[in-house]
CSV table of C-alpha atoms in Angstrom, one decimal:
chain,number,residue,atom,x,y,z
A,1076,MET,CA,-25.5,-11.5,-18.6
A,1077,ALA,CA,-23.3,-13.8,-16.9
A,1078,ILE,CA,-20.4,-12.1,-14.8
A,1079,ASN,CA,-17.2,-13.8,-13.9
A,1080,ARG,CA,-15.7,-13.7,-10.3
A,1081,ARG,CA,-13.3,-11.1,-10.8
A,1082,GLN,CA,-16.1,-8.4,-12.4
A,1083,PHE,CA,-18.2,-9.1,-9.5
A,1084,ILE,CA,-15.1,-8.4,-7.3
A,1085,LYS,CA,-14.4,-5.2,-8.9
A,1086,ARG,CA,-18.1,-3.8,-9.1
A,1087,SER,CA,-18.5,-4.7,-5.8
A,1088,ALA,CA,-15.3,-2.9,-4.3
A,1089,GLY,CA,-17.1,0.6,-3.1
A,1090,ALA,CA,-20.4,-1.4,-2.1
A,1091,VAL,CA,-19.2,-4.1,0.7
A,1092,SER,CA,-16.4,-4.3,3.1
A,1093,VAL,CA,-13.1,-5.3,2.0
A,1094,SER,CA,-13.3,-8.1,4.0
A,1095,LEU,CA,-16.1,-9.8,1.9
A,1096,ILE,CA,-14.3,-9.3,-1.0
A,1097,MET,CA,-10.8,-10.4,-0.7
A,1098,PRO,CA,-10.0,-13.6,-2.4
A,1099,ARG,CA,-8.8,-16.7,-0.5
A,1100,LEU,CA,-6.2,-17.3,-3.1
A,1101,TRP,CA,-4.2,-14.1,-1.6
A,1102,MET,CA,-3.6,-16.2,1.5
A,1103,GLY,CA,-2.3,-18.7,-0.5
A,1104,GLY,CA,1.7,-18.3,0.3
A,1105,ALA,CA,1.1,-17.4,3.4
A,1106,ALA,CA,3.5,-19.0,6.1
A,1107,LEU,CA,1.0,-19.1,9.0
A,1108,GLY,CA,2.2,-19.6,12.5
A,1109,GLN,CA,5.9,-18.3,11.6
A,1110,GLN,CA,7.8,-15.4,10.8
A,1111,ALA,CA,8.5,-14.8,7.0
A,1112,ALA,CA,11.7,-16.5,6.3
A,1113,ALA,CA,14.4,-14.1,5.1
A,1114,ASP,CA,14.5,-13.9,0.8
A,1115,PRO,CA,17.1,-11.3,-0.4
A,1116,ASN,CA,15.1,-11.2,-3.5
A,1117,ARG,CA,12.1,-9.9,-1.4
A,1118,ARG,CA,11.3,-6.1,-2.1
A,1119,VAL,CA,8.6,-4.4,-0.1
A,1120,PHE,CA,7.5,-0.9,-0.5
A,1121,VAL,CA,5.6,1.1,1.9
A,1122,VAL,CA,3.7,4.7,1.3
A,1123,ILE,CA,3.3,7.2,4.1
A,1124,GLN,CA,0.9,10.0,2.7
A,1125,LEU,CA,1.2,13.0,5.0
A,1126,GLU,CA,-2.5,14.4,4.4
A,1127,GLY,CA,-3.2,18.0,4.9
A,1128,GLY,CA,0.0,19.4,2.7
A,1129,ASN,CA,3.2,19.3,4.9
A,1130,ASP,CA,5.0,22.6,5.5
A,1131,GLY,CA,8.4,21.7,3.7
A,1132,LEU,CA,10.5,24.8,4.7
A,1133,ASN,CA,10.0,23.8,8.4
A,1134,THR,CA,10.4,20.0,8.0
A,1135,VAL,CA,13.9,20.5,6.0
A,1136,VAL,CA,14.9,24.0,6.9
A,1137,PRO,CA,17.2,26.0,4.6
A,1138,TYR,CA,18.3,28.0,7.7
A,1139,THR,CA,21.5,29.6,5.6
A,1140,ASP,CA,19.2,31.5,3.4
A,1141,SER,CA,18.4,35.0,4.5
A,1142,ARG,CA,14.9,35.1,2.9
A,1143,TYR,CA,14.1,32.3,4.9
A,1144,LEU,CA,13.6,33.9,8.2
A,1145,THR,CA,12.5,37.2,6.5
A,1146,LEU,CA,9.6,35.4,5.1
A,1147,ARG,CA,9.0,33.5,8.4
A,1148,PRO,CA,9.8,36.0,11.3
A,1149,THR,CA,8.3,33.8,13.8
A,1150,ILE,CA,7.9,30.3,12.7
A,1151,GLY,CA,11.2,30.1,11.0
A,1152,PHE,CA,14.2,28.2,12.8
A,1153,LYS,CA,17.5,29.7,13.3
A,1154,ASP,CA,20.5,27.7,12.9
A,1155,THR,CA,20.9,27.6,16.7
A,1156,GLU,CA,17.5,26.1,17.1
A,1157,LEU,CA,18.0,23.1,14.8
A,1158,LYS,CA,18.9,20.8,17.9
A,1159,ASP,CA,16.3,17.9,19.1
A,1160,GLU,CA,15.2,17.2,22.3
A,1161,ASN,CA,18.9,15.7,23.6
A,1162,GLY,CA,20.5,18.9,22.3
A,1163,ALA,CA,22.1,17.0,19.3
A,1164,SER,CA,22.0,19.0,16.1
A,1165,THR,CA,19.9,18.3,12.9
A,1166,ILE,CA,21.6,20.1,10.7
A,1167,LEU,CA,22.3,17.7,7.9
A,1168,GLY,CA,26.3,17.7,7.9
A,1169,ASN,CA,27.7,20.7,5.9
A,1170,ASP,CA,24.8,21.0,3.8
A,1171,PRO,CA,22.7,24.0,4.4
A,1172,PHE,CA,19.6,22.5,5.5
A,1173,GLY,CA,18.8,21.2,8.8
A,1174,LEU,CA,15.6,18.7,9.8
A,1175,ASN,CA,12.5,20.1,12.3
A,1176,PRO,CA,14.2,19.7,15.8
A,1177,ALA,CA,10.9,17.3,16.3
A,1178,MET,CA,12.9,14.7,13.8
A,1179,GLY,CA,15.7,13.5,16.1
A,1180,GLU,CA,14.9,10.1,15.0
A,1181,LEU,CA,14.6,10.5,11.4
A,1182,LYS,CA,18.2,12.6,11.6
A,1183,SER,CA,19.8,9.5,12.9
A,1184,LEU,CA,18.8,7.5,10.0
A,1185,TYR,CA,20.1,9.9,7.8
A,1186,ASP,CA,23.6,9.9,9.3
A,1187,ALA,CA,23.4,6.3,9.0
A,1188,GLY,CA,23.0,6.8,5.0
A,1189,ARG,CA,19.4,5.3,5.3
A,1190,VAL,CA,17.3,8.3,4.2
A,1191,ALA,CA,17.5,10.2,0.7
A,1192,ILE,CA,15.6,13.7,0.9
A,1193,VAL,CA,14.2,14.9,-2.7
A,1194,LEU,CA,13.9,18.7,-2.5
A,1195,GLY,CA,11.5,20.8,-4.7
A,1196,ALA,CA,9.0,17.9,-5.6
A,1197,GLY,CA,6.0,19.2,-7.4
A,1198,TYR,CA,4.4,19.5,-10.9
A,1199,PRO,CA,3.9,21.9,-13.3
A,1200,SER,CA,0.7,24.5,-12.9
A,1201,PRO,CA,0.2,23.4,-9.6
A,1202,ASN,CA,-3.3,23.1,-8.2
A,1203,LEU,CA,-3.8,24.3,-4.4
A,1204,SER,CA,-7.1,22.4,-3.8
A,1205,HIS,CA,-6.5,19.3,-1.2
A,1206,PHE,CA,-8.6,17.1,-3.1
A,1207,PHE,CA,-7.9,17.8,-6.9
A,1208,SER,CA,-4.0,17.9,-6.0
A,1209,MET,CA,-4.2,14.3,-4.0
A,1210,ASP,CA,-5.9,13.0,-7.0
A,1211,ILE,CA,-2.6,14.5,-9.3
A,1212,TRP,CA,-0.3,13.0,-7.0
A,1213,GLN,CA,-2.2,9.6,-6.4
A,1214,THR,CA,-3.0,9.2,-10.0
A,1215,ALA,CA,0.2,10.3,-11.2
A,1216,ASN,CA,-1.9,12.1,-14.1
A,1217,LEU,CA,-2.3,16.3,-13.9
A,1218,THR,CA,-6.0,15.7,-14.5
A,1219,GLY,CA,-6.3,13.5,-11.7
A,1220,ALA,CA,-8.3,11.2,-13.4
A,1221,GLY,CA,-8.1,7.4,-13.7
A,1222,SER,CA,-6.8,4.6,-11.5
A,1223,GLY,CA,-4.0,5.3,-8.9
A,1224,TRP,CA,-0.5,4.9,-10.1
A,1225,LEU,CA,0.3,1.7,-7.7
A,1226,GLY,CA,-3.3,0.4,-8.7
A,1227,ARG,CA,-1.8,0.3,-12.4
A,1228,TYR,CA,1.5,-1.4,-11.1
A,1229,ALA,CA,-0.8,-3.9,-9.0
A,1230,ASP,CA,-2.5,-4.5,-12.4
A,1231,GLN,CA,0.5,-5.1,-14.0
A,1232,LYS,CA,2.4,-7.2,-11.5
A,1233,LEU,CA,0.4,-8.7,-8.7
A,1234,ILE,CA,-2.6,-10.0,-10.9
A,1235,GLY,CA,-2.6,-13.6,-10.5
A,1236,LYS,CA,0.1,-13.6,-7.5
A,1237,PRO,CA,-0.7,-16.0,-4.7
A,1238,GLY,CA,-1.1,-14.4,-1.1
A,1239,LEU,CA,-1.7,-11.2,0.1
A,1240,SER,CA,0.2,-9.0,-2.0
A,1241,ALA,CA,-1.1,-5.4,-0.9
A,1242,VAL,CA,-3.0,-3.9,1.9
A,1243,SER,CA,-3.8,-0.2,3.0
A,1244,ILE,CA,-4.0,0.4,6.9
A,1245,GLY,CA,-6.5,3.2,7.4
A,1246,ASN,CA,-10.7,4.2,7.2
A,1247,VAL,CA,-10.6,4.0,3.2
A,1248,LEU,CA,-8.6,2.6,0.7
A,1249,PRO,CA,-6.8,5.2,-1.0
A,1250,LYS,CA,-7.0,6.2,-4.7
A,1251,THR,CA,-3.1,5.5,-5.2
A,1252,LEU,CA,-4.3,1.8,-4.8
A,1253,HIS,CA,-7.4,2.0,-6.9
A,1254,ALA,CA,-6.8,-0.9,-9.8
A,1255,ASP,CA,-8.8,-2.0,-12.6
A,1256,LYS,CA,-7.8,-5.6,-12.5
A,1257,VAL,CA,-7.3,-6.5,-8.8
A,1258,VAL,CA,-9.1,-5.3,-5.2
A,1259,ILE,CA,-6.6,-4.3,-2.4
A,1260,PRO,CA,-7.9,-4.4,0.7
A,1261,ASN,CA,-7.8,-2.1,3.2
A,1262,ILE,CA,-7.9,-2.6,7.0
A,1263,ALA,CA,-9.2,-0.1,9.6
A,1264,PRO,CA,-7.1,-0.3,13.0
A,1265,ALA,CA,-9.5,-1.4,15.7
A,1266,GLY,CA,-7.3,0.3,18.4
A,1267,GLY,CA,-6.3,-1.4,21.6
A,1268,SER,CA,-4.3,-4.6,21.9
A,1269,ASP,CA,-5.4,-6.3,18.6
A,1270,PRO,CA,-5.6,-3.5,15.9
A,1271,PHE,CA,-6.9,-6.2,13.3
A,1272,VAL,CA,-9.9,-7.7,15.9
A,1273,ASN,CA,-12.4,-5.8,13.3
A,1274,TYR,CA,-10.9,-7.8,10.3
A,1275,THR,CA,-13.4,-10.9,10.3
A,1276,PHE,CA,-16.5,-12.0,9.6
A,1277,GLN,CA,-19.4,-9.7,11.5
A,1278,THR,CA,-22.0,-11.3,13.2
A,1279,ASP,CA,-25.1,-9.8,14.5
A,1280,ALA,CA,-23.7,-8.1,17.6
A,1281,ARG,CA,-27.1,-8.1,19.1
A,1282,PHE,CA,-26.6,-12.0,19.2
A,1283,ALA,CA,-23.3,-12.7,20.5
A,1284,GLY,CA,-23.8,-16.0,21.8
A,1285,ASP,CA,-25.1,-17.2,18.5
A,1286,LYS,CA,-21.8,-16.1,16.8
A,1287,ASN,CA,-20.6,-19.6,15.7
A,1288,ASN,CA,-24.1,-20.6,14.6
A,1289,GLN,CA,-24.3,-17.5,12.1
A,1290,LEU,CA,-20.5,-18.1,10.9
A,1291,ASN,CA,-21.3,-21.6,10.3
A,1292,THR,CA,-24.7,-20.6,8.5
A,1293,PHE,CA,-22.7,-18.5,6.5
A,1294,LYS,CA,-20.1,-21.0,5.2
A,1295,SER,CA,-22.7,-23.7,4.3
A,1296,THR,CA,-24.7,-21.2,2.5
A,1297,SER,CA,-21.9,-19.9,0.6
A,1298,THR,CA,-20.5,-23.4,-0.3
A,1299,ARG,CA,-23.5,-24.6,-2.0
A,1300,SER,CA,-23.7,-25.7,-5.6
A,1301,PHE,CA,-24.7,-22.6,-8.0
A,1302,GLN,CA,-24.7,-22.7,-11.5
A,1303,PRO,CA,-21.0,-21.8,-12.5
A,1304,ASN,CA,-20.1,-18.2,-13.6
A,1305,SER,CA,-23.8,-16.9,-12.3
A,1306,PHE,CA,-23.7,-13.8,-10.2
A,1307,ILE,CA,-25.1,-15.8,-7.4
A,1308,ASP,CA,-22.1,-18.1,-7.2
A,1309,ALA,CA,-19.6,-15.0,-7.6
A,1310,ILE,CA,-21.5,-13.9,-4.5
A,1311,ALA,CA,-21.2,-17.2,-2.5
A,1312,ARG,CA,-17.4,-17.9,-3.4
A,1313,ALA,CA,-16.3,-14.3,-3.0
A,1314,GLY,CA,-17.6,-14.2,0.4
A,1315,PHE,CA,-16.5,-17.3,1.3
A,1316,ASP,CA,-13.1,-16.8,0.4
A,1317,ALA,CA,-12.9,-13.6,1.7
A,1318,GLU,CA,-14.3,-15.2,5.5
A,1319,GLU,CA,-11.4,-17.7,5.3
A,1320,GLY,CA,-8.9,-15.2,4.0
A,1321,ALA,CA,-9.2,-12.8,6.9
A,1322,ALA,CA,-9.3,-15.9,9.6
A,1323,GLN,CA,-6.1,-16.6,8.0
A,1324,ILE,CA,-4.7,-13.1,8.2
A,1325,ARG,CA,-5.4,-12.8,11.9
A,1326,ALA,CA,-3.9,-16.2,12.7
A,1327,ALA,CA,-1.1,-15.2,10.8
A,1328,VAL,CA,-0.4,-12.0,12.3
A,1329,GLY,CA,-0.9,-13.4,15.8
A,1330,THR,CA,2.4,-14.8,15.7
A,1331,TYR,CA,4.1,-11.3,15.5
A,1332,THR,CA,6.6,-10.4,18.3
A,1333,PRO,CA,7.7,-7.0,18.0
A,1334,GLY,CA,11.4,-6.1,17.5
A,1335,ALA,CA,11.2,-2.5,18.8
A,1336,THR,CA,9.5,-0.7,21.3
A,1337,TYR,CA,6.5,1.1,20.1
A,1338,PRO,CA,5.0,4.3,21.7
A,1339,THR,CA,2.3,3.6,23.9
A,1340,ASN,CA,-0.1,5.4,26.4
A,1341,ASN,CA,0.0,8.5,24.5
A,1342,GLN,CA,3.9,9.7,24.7
A,1343,PRO,CA,5.2,11.6,23.3
A,1344,SER,CA,1.6,12.1,22.1
A,1345,ALA,CA,-1.9,10.4,21.1
A,1346,THR,CA,-0.7,11.0,17.6
A,1347,ALA,CA,2.4,9.4,17.9
A,1348,VAL,CA,0.9,6.2,19.6
A,1349,SER,CA,-1.9,5.9,16.6
A,1350,PHE,CA,0.8,6.4,13.9
A,1351,ALA,CA,3.0,3.9,15.2
A,1352,SER,CA,0.2,1.5,15.9
A,1353,ALA,CA,-0.7,1.4,12.1
A,1354,LEU,CA,3.0,1.2,11.3
A,1355,LYS,CA,3.3,-1.7,13.7
A,1356,MET,CA,0.4,-3.3,11.8
A,1357,VAL,CA,2.5,-2.9,8.3
A,1358,ALA,CA,5.3,-4.5,10.3
A,1359,GLN,CA,2.9,-7.7,11.6
A,1360,LEU,CA,2.1,-8.1,7.9
A,1361,ILE,CA,5.4,-7.8,6.5
A,1362,ILE,CA,6.8,-10.1,9.2
A,1363,THR,CA,4.1,-12.9,9.2
A,1364,ILE,CA,3.1,-12.8,5.5
A,1365,PRO,CA,5.9,-13.3,2.9
A,1366,ASP,CA,4.0,-12.0,-0.1
A,1367,ALA,CA,2.7,-8.9,1.8
A,1368,ASN,CA,4.9,-6.5,-0.3
A,1369,LEU,CA,2.8,-3.4,-1.0
A,1370,LEU,CA,1.7,-1.3,2.0
A,1371,TYR,CA,0.2,1.7,2.7
A,1372,VAL,CA,-0.6,4.0,5.8
A,1373,ARG,CA,-1.5,7.8,6.4
A,1374,LEU,CA,-0.9,10.7,9.0
A,1375,GLY,CA,-3.0,13.3,8.7
A,1376,GLY,CA,-3.6,16.8,10.6
A,1377,PHE,CA,-0.7,18.9,8.1
A,1378,ASP,CA,-3.2,21.5,7.3
A,1379,HIS,CA,-1.6,24.6,9.3
A,1380,HIS,CA,-3.5,27.9,8.7
A,1381,SER,CA,-2.8,28.8,11.6
A,1382,GLN,CA,-1.1,28.2,15.2
A,1383,GLU,CA,1.5,25.7,13.6
A,1384,ILE,CA,4.0,26.3,16.3
A,1385,GLY,CA,3.4,26.6,20.1
A,1386,THR,CA,0.4,26.0,22.4
A,1387,THR,CA,-1.8,28.1,24.5
A,1388,ALA,CA,0.8,27.8,27.7
A,1389,ASP,CA,3.4,29.7,25.5
A,1390,ASN,CA,1.1,31.9,23.2
A,1391,PHE,CA,2.1,30.0,20.1
A,1392,THR,CA,6.0,30.9,20.4
A,1393,ASP,CA,7.7,27.9,21.3
A,1394,LYS,CA,8.7,26.1,17.9
A,1395,THR,CA,9.5,23.0,19.3
A,1396,LYS,CA,6.1,22.4,20.5
A,1397,GLY,CA,2.4,22.8,18.7
A,1398,GLN,CA,0.7,21.0,15.7
A,1399,HIS,CA,3.5,20.5,13.4
A,1400,ALA,CA,6.1,19.3,15.7
A,1401,THR,CA,3.7,17.0,17.1
A,1402,LEU,CA,3.1,15.7,14.0
A,1403,LEU,CA,6.8,15.4,12.7
A,1404,LYS,CA,7.7,13.9,16.0
A,1405,ALA,CA,5.2,11.2,15.4
A,1406,PHE,CA,6.4,10.6,11.6
A,1407,SER,CA,10.2,10.5,12.9
A,1408,LEU,CA,9.5,8.4,15.8
A,1409,GLY,CA,7.2,6.2,14.1
A,1410,VAL,CA,9.3,5.5,11.0
A,1411,LYS,CA,12.3,5.0,13.4
A,1412,THR,CA,10.7,2.1,15.3
A,1413,PHE,CA,9.4,0.4,12.4
A,1414,TYR,CA,12.9,0.3,10.7
A,1415,ASP,CA,14.1,-0.9,13.9
A,1416,ASP,CA,11.3,-3.6,13.9
A,1417,LEU,CA,12.3,-4.6,10.3
A,1418,ALA,CA,15.8,-4.9,11.3
A,1419,ALA,CA,15.5,-6.8,14.1
A,1420,HIS,CA,13.4,-9.2,11.9
A,1421,ASN,CA,16.6,-9.1,9.5
A,1422,LEU,CA,14.2,-7.4,6.9
A,1423,ALA,CA,15.7,-4.0,6.9
A,1424,ASP,CA,17.4,-4.7,3.6
A,1425,ASN,CA,14.1,-6.0,1.9
A,1426,VAL,CA,11.9,-2.5,2.6
A,1427,VAL,CA,11.7,0.8,1.0
A,1428,ILE,CA,9.6,3.7,2.5
A,1429,MET,CA,8.4,6.6,0.6
A,1430,ASN,CA,6.2,9.6,2.0
A,1431,TRP,CA,4.1,12.2,-0.1
A,1432,THR,CA,2.3,15.1,0.6
A,1433,GLU,CA,-0.3,16.8,-1.7
A,1434,PHE,CA,1.5,20.2,-1.7
A,1435,GLY,CA,4.0,22.3,0.5
A,1436,ARG,CA,2.9,25.5,2.3
A,1437,ARG,CA,3.8,29.2,1.0
A,1438,PRO,CA,7.0,30.4,1.7
A,1439,ASN,CA,5.6,33.1,4.0
A,1440,GLU,CA,4.1,33.1,7.4
A,1441,ASN,CA,0.7,34.4,8.0
A,1442,ALA,CA,-0.8,36.7,11.0
A,1443,SER,CA,-1.8,33.6,12.6
A,1444,LYS,CA,1.4,32.2,12.9
A,1445,GLY,CA,0.9,29.5,10.4
A,1446,CYS,CA,1.0,29.5,6.4
A,1447,ASP,CA,-1.4,28.7,3.7
A,1448,HIS,CA,-1.5,26.3,0.4
A,1449,GLY,CA,1.8,26.3,-1.3
A,1450,THR,CA,3.6,24.0,-4.0
A,1451,GLN,CA,6.7,22.3,-3.8
A,1452,THR,CA,7.9,20.2,-0.9
A,1453,PRO,CA,10.8,17.9,0.0
A,1454,LEU,CA,10.0,14.1,0.3
A,1455,PHE,CA,11.8,11.4,1.8
A,1456,VAL,CA,12.6,8.0,1.0
A,1457,ILE,CA,14.0,5.3,3.4
A,1458,GLY,CA,15.7,2.2,3.9
A,1459,ASN,CA,18.5,0.2,3.4
A,1460,PRO,CA,18.7,-0.2,0.0
A,1461,VAL,CA,18.4,3.7,-0.3
A,1462,HIS,CA,21.5,6.0,-1.1
A,1463,GLY,CA,21.2,8.3,1.5
A,1464,GLY,CA,21.6,12.2,0.8
A,1465,LEU,CA,20.1,15.1,-0.9
A,1466,TYR,CA,18.5,14.7,-4.3
A,1467,GLY,CA,17.2,17.5,-6.4
A,1468,GLU,CA,17.1,21.2,-6.1
A,1469,GLN,CA,16.1,23.4,-3.4
A,1470,PRO,CA,13.9,26.2,-5.1
A,1471,SER,CA,14.9,30.0,-4.7
A,1472,LEU,CA,12.9,32.0,-2.3
A,1473,SER,CA,14.0,35.0,-4.2
A,1474,ASP,CA,12.3,33.9,-7.3
A,1475,LEU,CA,9.0,32.8,-6.7
A,1476,ASP,CA,6.1,32.6,-9.4
A,1477,ASN,CA,3.4,35.1,-9.9
A,1478,ALA,CA,1.4,33.9,-6.8
A,1479,GLY,CA,4.5,34.2,-4.4
A,1480,ASN,CA,5.1,30.7,-4.2
A,1481,MET,CA,8.2,28.5,-5.1
A,1482,LYS,CA,8.7,27.1,-8.6
A,1483,PHE,CA,9.1,23.1,-8.5
A,1484,LYS,CA,12.6,21.8,-9.5
A,1485,VAL,CA,11.6,18.1,-9.6
A,1486,ASP,CA,8.6,16.2,-11.2
A,1487,PHE,CA,7.4,14.1,-8.3
A,1488,ARG,CA,6.6,11.6,-11.1
A,1489,SER,CA,10.3,11.3,-11.3
A,1490,MET,CA,10.5,9.9,-7.7
A,1491,TYR,CA,7.7,7.3,-8.8
A,1492,SER,CA,9.5,6.1,-11.8
A,1493,THR,CA,12.9,5.7,-9.7
A,1494,ILE,CA,11.4,3.4,-7.5
A,1495,LEU,CA,9.2,1.3,-10.0
A,1496,ASP,CA,12.1,0.7,-12.2
A,1497,LYS,CA,15.0,0.6,-9.6
A,1498,TRP,CA,13.0,-1.4,-6.7
A,1499,LEU,CA,9.8,-2.8,-7.8
A,1500,GLY,CA,11.0,-4.0,-11.2
A,1501,ALA,CA,8.3,-2.5,-13.1
A,1502,ASP,CA,8.2,-0.6,-16.7
A,1503,SER,CA,7.7,2.9,-15.2
A,1504,GLN,CA,6.8,4.1,-19.0
A,1505,SER,CA,3.9,1.8,-19.2
A,1506,ILE,CA,2.8,2.7,-15.8
A,1507,LEU,CA,3.2,6.7,-15.6
A,1508,GLY,CA,2.9,7.3,-19.3
A,1509,ALA,CA,6.2,9.1,-20.1
A,1510,ASN,CA,9.4,8.4,-19.4
A,1511,TYR,CA,11.1,10.5,-16.2
A,1512,PRO,CA,14.7,10.5,-15.2
A,1513,ASN,CA,16.2,8.4,-12.6
A,1514,LEU,CA,17.0,10.4,-9.4
A,1515,GLY,CA,19.3,8.0,-8.6
A,1516,PHE,CA,18.5,7.3,-5.2
A,1517,LEU,CA,18.3,3.5,-5.5
A,1518,GLY,CA,19.8,1.0,-7.5
């Protein structure tokens, strides 16, 4: 049976590297060798996944609720402790919440009206399995089945579009971007001065001096004439287009000049440098490729069942140090630097950033100075187009469910629908399968 090119690409998604399946047509609109011209109508959406289940109560701290410190006598923050490394308060104005002291950079964006915080996000009958709950969040389906919610968006809005419309940065394509009609490439950062260095046609490393011959042989073979719409024809065309597309992406991002200083030399931490490097790759794509409008990055390690705070040196008592503080500092610093970079390139008005995590943590700490899998969590939506402030409703710490977890107040799909309808220009009902209320942080 004949197989068309699109069918081949879809079926090959899990079997070959992305660099071998990215169609050349995605680079059709790229402005190579120059930065993308400002377009007031351009709308870029960046997703940041915090993997492991972020502790929402120690991220957006309800410091005025006496139950908070009752449930968390060791790892909880008092109001006097809600100060960043420079001594500036991280309390959110007159509201009864403060950001974790590690998040001074994000607090500055909040004060500037660039951050919306959605309190109490979750879903009915929460599942505390990392993988199942991630599937639920990624598909926007309480069964966890089907394609990703942004994959369905891509099937509607990105199919047939020229240029590189969507990219994931990481080790594997997230389920959020699994689609039925398009293939979204995933680029694994190489580290070092050129994180895109591996995003190219890979020749046999044993014969490095023969690289050009190997590449030319591949191109010659792939551009031979085959029976139209045959399987071999699909392989040849997809392979050739992918090689050409990857080469053009590398040429485009090579023209990038950073507009902000990203962390280096393991300062303030190796985690911060790694995450900021991924965001810098996203900035490179946004700034140099006008069609790059849907991007995805991840920050892992939030599963803190023990020693969430402190280090060995302080016997795990210093709440300004340790695993959670390190990760939140990486998130805060990385996002602020990324924002500054976009602003320097006059693109801050075009970009909305959203984070999510598969669940929060239990309200009570455990004996290991950590906390176990919980339910609801606060989420951030960041950018110049965002109406900053608090949205949703903080769940009560005195009215827990039968398992001792907080009851969610906002269906996370409301956040998706708000972004789909008010930023991405999509029909959220057709993508999410139901209507969800507009949370009001956009539009």
